[in-house]
């Protein structure tokens, strides 16, 4: 039976939390999640994709109807992965303490070297002052583009963009919330914090 | 293969000053750690694409920036450029 999770008027991360709660509680099932903003829609779809559920989105009168199906028989992933997953948390736009101008320079140098490294992060998370590296005119955009083309997932803290009032200047990566940040860090084999 | 230039400096302060001058003159430069094939130099260098190297050389000649050496990287080859 199809049921509805009505998230109209709810801001992120509540729609994701409600959706996750429902699907965690059932072995299999189908539900339509109704949200009224694009960020919530994207995050709910991402949750479905990340969990291996099917999702179909319909847009009607400024509302998004996301139909998610969780199948009973989930494919058991027997593939053994050799490569380690690591997450990089960038919490500042300056690398290290001592001198801010030097820190600016070191961060540019670091991100460049990272983009050329053999091992690159699966997830690159930007929080607090770090989000300034992801907006237009950021001196490290080219290096970040290179990381994306090599497979890194770039996620930027929406609360932080909002705080610095630069949400409309975001030039790379996707907006995320603290639940996703916690989950990615907890699931990583290794997390490096700058 | 992409051809580009690497400019090295006597010290970090000169490197930072050169980056500021380049930005002021709207020349695109990329801050990079000095490549390992260039030894005995300050840890920060600037990577410059071919179309911008002439503007950088002009800044060097005008004494606006002080560099140690300019290298050209073309595929696997690295050569010193005399300025």
Short mmCIF file of N, CA and C in Angstrom, two decimals, chain A residues 3-16 18-19 32-38 40-41 44 58-66:
data_model
loop_
_atom_site.label_atom_id
_atom_site.label_comp_id
_atom_site.label_asym_id
_atom_site.label_seq_id
_atom_site.Cartn_x
_atom_site.Cartn_y
_atom_site.Cartn_z
N UNK A 3 1.79 4.95 0.91
CA UNK A 3 1.44 5.96 1.90
C UNK A 3 2.18 7.25 1.61
N UNK A 4 1.83 8.25 2.35
CA UNK A 4 2.35 9.59 2.04
C UNK A 4 3.07 10.17 3.25
N UNK A 5 4.24 10.73 2.99
CA UNK A 5 4.93 11.47 4.04
C UNK A 5 4.88 12.93 3.62
N UNK A 6 4.07 13.68 4.31
CA UNK A 6 3.85 15.06 3.91
C UNK A 6 4.89 15.97 4.57
N UNK A 7 5.78 16.53 3.75
CA UNK A 7 6.83 17.40 4.31
C UNK A 7 6.68 18.83 3.82
N UNK A 8 5.48 19.20 3.46
CA UNK A 8 5.24 20.58 3.01
C UNK A 8 5.58 21.53 4.16
N UNK A 9 6.30 22.58 3.83
CA UNK A 9 6.62 23.58 4.85
C UNK A 9 7.81 23.19 5.72
N UNK A 10 8.36 22.00 5.47
CA UNK A 10 9.50 21.58 6.30
C UNK A 10 10.81 21.91 5.59
N UNK A 11 11.75 22.39 6.37
CA UNK A 11 13.06 22.73 5.82
C UNK A 11 14.02 21.56 6.05
N UNK A 12 15.08 21.53 5.24
CA UNK A 12 16.11 20.53 5.44
C UNK A 12 16.68 20.66 6.84
N UNK A 13 17.01 19.59 7.50
CA UNK A 13 17.02 18.21 7.00
C UNK A 13 15.78 17.41 7.36
N UNK A 14 14.70 18.06 7.82
CA UNK A 14 13.56 17.28 8.29
C UNK A 14 12.98 16.30 7.27
N UNK A 15 12.77 16.69 5.99
CA UNK A 15 12.23 15.70 5.04
C UNK A 15 13.12 14.45 4.93
N UNK A 16 14.44 14.66 4.95
CA UNK A 16 15.37 13.53 4.85
C UNK A 16 15.24 12.65 6.10
N UNK A 18 12.67 12.34 8.11
CA UNK A 18 11.38 11.62 8.13
C UNK A 18 11.39 10.45 7.15
N UNK A 19 11.95 10.70 5.96
CA UNK A 19 12.01 9.65 4.94
C UNK A 19 12.86 8.48 5.43
N UNK A 32 5.19 8.06 -0.86
CA UNK A 32 5.37 9.29 -1.63
C UNK A 32 5.66 10.43 -0.66
N UNK A 33 6.79 11.05 -0.88
CA UNK A 33 7.20 12.15 0.00
C UNK A 33 6.87 13.46 -0.73
N UNK A 34 6.17 14.33 -0.04
CA UNK A 34 5.80 15.61 -0.66
C UNK A 34 6.64 16.72 -0.01
N UNK A 35 7.41 17.42 -0.84
CA UNK A 35 8.19 18.55 -0.33
C UNK A 35 7.91 19.78 -1.20
N UNK A 36 8.23 20.95 -0.66
CA UNK A 36 7.93 22.16 -1.42
C UNK A 36 9.15 22.97 -1.79
N UNK A 37 10.35 22.38 -1.61
CA UNK A 37 11.52 23.14 -2.07
C UNK A 37 12.54 22.22 -2.71
N UNK A 38 13.33 22.82 -3.62
CA UNK A 38 14.25 22.06 -4.47
C UNK A 38 15.35 21.37 -3.67
N UNK A 40 15.29 20.30 -0.60
CA UNK A 40 14.73 19.14 0.09
C UNK A 40 14.53 18.00 -0.89
N UNK A 41 14.01 18.33 -2.09
CA UNK A 41 13.78 17.30 -3.11
C UNK A 41 15.09 16.60 -3.46
N UNK A 44 16.32 14.34 -0.61
CA UNK A 44 15.53 13.12 -0.44
C UNK A 44 15.89 12.12 -1.55
N UNK A 58 7.87 13.73 -9.41
CA UNK A 58 6.88 14.45 -10.21
C UNK A 58 6.73 15.84 -9.63
N UNK A 59 6.62 16.84 -10.52
CA UNK A 59 6.48 18.20 -10.03
C UNK A 59 5.07 18.69 -10.39
N UNK A 60 4.33 19.12 -9.35
CA UNK A 60 2.97 19.60 -9.60
C UNK A 60 2.71 20.84 -8.74
N UNK A 61 2.36 21.92 -9.37
CA UNK A 61 1.98 23.14 -8.65
C UNK A 61 2.95 23.51 -7.52
N UNK A 62 4.23 23.67 -7.89
CA UNK A 62 5.27 24.06 -6.93
C UNK A 62 5.53 23.03 -5.84
N UNK A 63 5.01 21.82 -6.01
CA UNK A 63 5.29 20.78 -5.03
C UNK A 63 6.02 19.64 -5.75
N UNK A 64 6.88 18.96 -5.01
CA UNK A 64 7.56 17.79 -5.56
C UNK A 64 7.01 16.54 -4.90
N UNK A 65 6.59 15.60 -5.73
CA UNK A 65 6.11 14.31 -5.24
C UNK A 65 7.19 13.27 -5.56
N UNK A 66 7.81 12.76 -4.53
CA UNK A 66 8.89 11.80 -4.74
C UNK A 66 8.39 10.42 -4.31
#
